[in-house]
Amino acid sequence: MKDSNTIKEMHQDERPYEKCERFGAENLTDAELLAVILRTGTRGENSLELARRLLHPCTDKTSLTDIHQWSIERLMKVRGIGRVKAIQIRCLCELAKRMARESASSGLDFSSPQTIARYYMEDMRHRDREVLKLILLDTRSRRISENDISTGTVDMALISPRELFIEALQKGASYIILMHNHPSGDPAPSREDIRITRRVFEAGRLIGIGLLDHIIIGDNCFTSMREKGLFL
């Protein structure tokens, strides 16, 4: 198999297409699934070998989650990944994210931290920078709008409660939810996260707009600061 340059030269039971047809896509490895999307390899390397090298380069540890974050430009720096393949991979990642969000939307309940985290998880856990999101809700806790109000390294000390509530007042929101991600994957709130959340909660109580929760997204995990009793 090491000497094969094309999928056709592999044993039939080892070819990703045939394996998927016989055993189902759920029985394919990550590399085999990616090889089906790539379709072709490069000189001296079939698509499966290219997929394995993309997922597991010798110089670094890489996973599907890492590739989810890669730009087209970064993907094209990998030998054998041209513009078309890079676009295919980016579109596949975006499609996976939208499918996960669509699946979670059916049970979305803005009074439930679990369903909120599930809905936003695939979007926010792959970000390589912190993003602070403001969600505005009406009197029945239905979403009015959502907005990324800070992108980069979120310095909670620089976020003014006044800025958060201007849009809420303009759009007639009755409640707000704050959400941000921790690229480290650990959703434990920092001391500054707790301090600014308490400030926002107190400011909202004064003007009549309630802070329902501040949810921190990690890698397939989350922390609800309301459930932890960190600002009430």
CSV table of C-alpha atoms in Angstrom, one decimal:
chain,number,residue,atom,x,y,z
A,1,MET,CA,0.0,0.0,0.0
A,2,LYS,CA,2.9,2.3,0.7
A,3,ASP,CA,4.0,2.0,-3.0
A,4,SER,CA,0.6,2.8,-4.4
A,5,ASN,CA,0.0,6.2,-5.9
A,6,THR,CA,-3.7,5.8,-6.6
A,7,ILE,CA,-6.7,4.5,-4.7
A,8,LYS,CA,-7.4,2.0,-7.5
A,9,GLU,CA,-4.1,0.3,-6.7
A,10,MET,CA,-5.2,-0.4,-3.1
A,11,HIS,CA,-7.0,-3.6,-2.1
A,12,GLN,CA,-10.7,-3.2,-2.8
A,13,ASP,CA,-11.7,-3.7,0.8
A,14,GLU,CA,-9.3,-0.8,1.8
A,15,ARG,CA,-10.6,1.7,-0.7
A,16,PRO,CA,-12.7,4.4,1.1
A,17,TYR,CA,-15.5,4.4,-1.5
A,18,GLU,CA,-16.0,0.7,-1.5
A,19,LYS,CA,-15.6,0.5,2.3
A,20,CYS,CA,-18.3,3.2,2.7
A,21,GLU,CA,-20.6,1.4,0.3
A,22,ARG,CA,-20.1,-2.0,2.1
A,23,PHE,CA,-19.9,-1.0,5.7
A,24,GLY,CA,-21.3,2.5,6.0
A,25,ALA,CA,-19.7,5.9,6.3
A,26,GLU,CA,-19.7,5.6,10.1
A,27,ASN,CA,-17.0,2.8,9.8
A,28,LEU,CA,-14.6,5.0,7.9
A,29,THR,CA,-11.7,6.6,9.7
A,30,ASP,CA,-11.2,10.4,9.7
A,31,ALA,CA,-8.5,10.1,7.0
A,32,GLU,CA,-10.8,7.9,4.9
A,33,LEU,CA,-13.7,10.3,5.1
A,34,LEU,CA,-11.4,13.2,4.1
A,35,ALA,CA,-9.9,11.1,1.3
A,36,VAL,CA,-13.4,10.7,-0.3
A,37,ILE,CA,-13.8,14.5,-0.2
A,38,LEU,CA,-10.3,15.1,-1.7
A,39,ARG,CA,-10.9,12.5,-4.4
A,40,THR,CA,-7.3,12.7,-5.8
A,41,GLY,CA,-3.9,12.8,-4.3
A,42,THR,CA,-0.7,14.3,-5.5
A,43,ARG,CA,2.4,12.9,-7.3
A,44,GLY,CA,3.5,9.8,-5.5
A,45,GLU,CA,0.7,9.9,-3.0
A,46,ASN,CA,-3.0,8.8,-3.2
A,47,SER,CA,-5.8,10.8,-1.7
A,48,LEU,CA,-5.8,8.6,1.5
A,49,GLU,CA,-2.1,9.1,2.1
A,50,LEU,CA,-2.6,12.9,1.5
A,51,ALA,CA,-5.5,12.9,4.0
A,52,ARG,CA,-3.4,11.1,6.6
A,53,ARG,CA,-0.5,13.6,6.1
A,54,LEU,CA,-2.9,16.5,6.4
A,55,LEU,CA,-4.4,15.2,9.6
A,56,HIS,CA,-1.2,13.9,11.1
A,57,PRO,CA,1.9,15.8,10.0
A,58,CYS,CA,5.2,14.8,11.5
A,59,THR,CA,5.9,18.3,12.8
A,60,ASP,CA,2.7,18.9,14.7
A,61,LYS,CA,-0.3,17.4,16.2
A,62,THR,CA,-3.4,18.0,14.1
A,63,SER,CA,-7.0,16.9,14.2
A,64,LEU,CA,-10.3,17.5,12.5
A,65,THR,CA,-10.9,20.3,15.0
A,66,ASP,CA,-7.6,22.0,14.0
A,67,ILE,CA,-8.4,21.8,10.3
A,68,HIS,CA,-11.8,23.4,11.0
A,69,GLN,CA,-9.9,26.6,11.9
A,70,TRP,CA,-7.6,26.7,8.9
A,71,SER,CA,-8.1,29.3,6.3
A,72,ILE,CA,-7.9,28.6,2.5
A,73,GLU,CA,-4.5,30.2,2.4
A,74,ARG,CA,-3.1,28.0,5.2
A,75,LEU,CA,-4.6,24.8,3.6
A,76,MET,CA,-2.9,25.7,0.3
A,77,LYS,CA,0.5,25.7,2.1
A,78,VAL,CA,0.2,21.9,2.5
A,79,ARG,CA,1.8,20.1,-0.4
A,80,GLY,CA,-0.9,18.5,-2.6
A,81,ILE,CA,-3.6,20.9,-1.5
A,82,GLY,CA,-4.4,23.4,-4.2
A,83,ARG,CA,-7.0,26.1,-4.4
A,84,VAL,CA,-9.9,23.7,-5.3
A,85,LYS,CA,-9.1,21.2,-2.6
A,86,ALA,CA,-8.7,24.0,0.0
A,87,ILE,CA,-12.1,25.4,-1.0
A,88,GLN,CA,-13.7,22.0,-0.8
A,89,ILE,CA,-12.3,21.5,2.8
A,90,ARG,CA,-13.5,24.9,3.9
A,91,CYS,CA,-16.9,24.3,2.5
A,92,LEU,CA,-17.1,20.9,4.1
A,93,CYS,CA,-16.2,22.5,7.5
A,94,GLU,CA,-18.9,25.2,7.1
A,95,LEU,CA,-21.5,22.6,6.0
A,96,ALA,CA,-20.7,20.5,9.1
A,97,LYS,CA,-21.1,23.6,11.3
A,98,ARG,CA,-24.4,24.5,9.8
A,99,MET,CA,-25.8,21.0,10.0
A,100,ALA,CA,-24.9,20.8,13.7
A,101,ARG,CA,-26.5,24.2,14.3
A,102,GLU,CA,-29.7,23.2,12.4
A,103,SER,CA,-29.9,20.0,14.3
A,104,ALA,CA,-29.6,21.8,17.6
A,105,SER,CA,-32.1,24.5,16.6
A,106,SER,CA,-35.2,22.2,17.0
A,107,GLY,CA,-34.8,22.1,20.8
A,108,LEU,CA,-33.4,25.6,21.3
A,109,ASP,CA,-34.7,27.1,24.5
A,110,PHE,CA,-33.1,30.3,25.7
A,111,SER,CA,-34.0,29.5,29.3
A,112,SER,CA,-31.9,26.4,29.1
A,113,PRO,CA,-28.1,26.8,29.2
A,114,GLN,CA,-27.7,23.2,27.8
A,115,THR,CA,-29.7,23.9,24.6
A,116,ILE,CA,-28.1,27.3,24.2
A,117,ALA,CA,-24.6,25.9,24.4
A,118,ARG,CA,-25.4,23.0,22.1
A,119,TYR,CA,-26.8,25.5,19.5
A,120,TYR,CA,-23.7,27.7,19.5
A,121,MET,CA,-21.1,25.0,20.3
A,122,GLU,CA,-19.9,24.1,16.8
A,123,ASP,CA,-19.6,27.8,15.8
A,124,MET,CA,-17.7,29.0,18.8
A,125,ARG,CA,-15.6,26.1,20.0
A,126,HIS,CA,-13.5,26.2,16.7
A,127,ARG,CA,-12.6,29.9,17.0
A,128,ASP,CA,-8.9,30.5,17.5
A,129,ARG,CA,-9.7,33.9,19.1
A,130,GLU,CA,-12.1,34.9,21.8
A,131,VAL,CA,-15.5,36.2,20.7
A,132,LEU,CA,-18.0,37.9,23.0
A,133,LYS,CA,-21.5,37.5,21.8
A,134,LEU,CA,-24.6,39.4,22.9
A,135,ILE,CA,-28.0,37.8,22.5
A,136,LEU,CA,-31.1,39.9,22.9
A,137,LEU,CA,-34.4,38.4,24.0
A,138,ASP,CA,-38.0,39.6,24.3
A,139,THR,CA,-40.4,39.2,27.3
A,140,ARG,CA,-41.0,35.6,26.4
A,141,SER,CA,-37.3,34.8,26.1
A,142,ARG,CA,-37.4,34.6,22.3
A,143,ARG,CA,-34.4,35.8,20.4
A,144,ILE,CA,-34.6,39.3,18.9
A,145,SER,CA,-31.1,39.4,17.6
A,146,GLU,CA,-27.5,38.4,18.3
A,147,ASN,CA,-24.3,40.3,17.7
A,148,ASP,CA,-20.5,39.7,18.1
A,149,ILE,CA,-19.5,42.7,20.1
A,150,SER,CA,-15.9,41.9,20.6
A,151,THR,CA,-13.4,39.7,18.7
A,152,GLY,CA,-9.8,39.0,19.5
A,153,THR,CA,-8.5,38.6,23.0
A,154,VAL,CA,-11.6,39.5,25.1
A,155,ASP,CA,-10.5,41.9,27.8
A,156,MET,CA,-13.6,41.9,29.9
A,157,ALA,CA,-12.3,44.9,31.9
A,158,LEU,CA,-12.6,47.0,28.8
A,159,ILE,CA,-16.2,46.1,28.1
A,160,SER,CA,-18.6,48.7,29.4
A,161,PRO,CA,-22.1,47.6,30.5
A,162,ARG,CA,-23.3,50.8,29.0
A,163,GLU,CA,-22.2,49.6,25.5
A,164,LEU,CA,-24.0,46.3,26.1
A,165,PHE,CA,-27.3,47.9,26.9
A,166,ILE,CA,-27.4,50.6,24.2
A,167,GLU,CA,-28.4,48.0,21.6
A,168,ALA,CA,-30.7,46.2,24.0
A,169,LEU,CA,-32.6,49.5,24.7
A,170,GLN,CA,-32.8,50.4,21.0
A,171,LYS,CA,-34.3,47.0,20.1
A,172,GLY,CA,-36.6,46.8,23.1
A,173,ALA,CA,-35.0,43.7,24.6
A,174,SER,CA,-36.2,42.6,28.0
A,175,TYR,CA,-33.4,40.1,28.7
A,176,ILE,CA,-29.8,39.6,27.5
A,177,ILE,CA,-27.5,36.6,27.4
A,178,LEU,CA,-23.7,37.0,27.2
A,179,MET,CA,-21.6,34.3,25.7
A,180,HIS,CA,-17.9,33.9,24.9
A,181,ASN,CA,-15.5,31.2,24.1
A,182,HIS,CA,-12.2,30.1,25.6
A,183,PRO,CA,-9.9,28.9,22.7
A,184,SER,CA,-7.9,26.9,25.4
A,185,GLY,CA,-10.9,24.6,25.6
A,186,ASP,CA,-11.4,25.1,29.3
A,187,PRO,CA,-14.7,26.9,30.0
A,188,ALA,CA,-13.8,27.8,33.6
A,189,PRO,CA,-14.6,31.5,34.2
A,190,SER,CA,-11.7,33.8,35.1
A,191,ARG,CA,-11.9,36.2,38.0
A,192,GLU,CA,-12.4,39.0,35.5
A,193,ASP,CA,-15.2,37.1,33.8
A,194,ILE,CA,-17.0,36.9,37.1
A,195,ARG,CA,-16.4,40.6,38.0
A,196,ILE,CA,-17.7,42.1,34.7
A,197,THR,CA,-20.7,39.7,34.7
A,198,ARG,CA,-21.7,40.9,38.1
A,199,ARG,CA,-21.4,44.5,36.9
A,200,VAL,CA,-23.6,43.8,33.9
A,201,PHE,CA,-26.1,42.0,36.1
A,202,GLU,CA,-26.4,45.0,38.5
A,203,ALA,CA,-26.5,47.5,35.6
A,204,GLY,CA,-29.3,45.5,33.9
A,205,ARG,CA,-31.3,45.3,37.1
A,206,LEU,CA,-31.2,49.1,37.5
A,207,ILE,CA,-32.6,49.8,34.0
A,208,GLY,CA,-35.0,46.8,33.9
A,209,ILE,CA,-33.1,44.5,31.4
A,210,GLY,CA,-32.2,41.2,33.0
A,211,LEU,CA,-29.0,39.3,32.4
A,212,LEU,CA,-30.2,35.7,32.1
A,213,ASP,CA,-26.8,34.1,31.9
A,214,HIS,CA,-23.2,34.3,30.8
A,215,ILE,CA,-22.2,31.1,29.1
A,216,ILE,CA,-18.6,30.3,28.4
A,217,ILE,CA,-17.9,27.8,25.6
A,218,GLY,CA,-15.0,25.4,25.8
A,219,ASP,CA,-14.1,22.4,23.6
A,220,ASN,CA,-17.4,20.4,23.6
A,221,CYS,CA,-18.1,21.7,27.1
A,222,PHE,CA,-19.4,24.9,28.7
A,223,THR,CA,-20.0,26.7,31.9
A,224,SER,CA,-23.2,28.5,32.8
A,225,MET,CA,-22.4,31.3,35.3
A,226,ARG,CA,-26.0,31.4,36.4
A,227,GLU,CA,-26.0,27.7,37.2
A,228,LYS,CA,-22.8,28.2,39.1
A,229,GLY,CA,-24.4,31.1,41.1
A,230,LEU,CA,-21.5,33.3,40.1
A,231,PHE,CA,-23.4,36.6,39.7
A,232,LEU,CA,-26.7,36.3,41.5
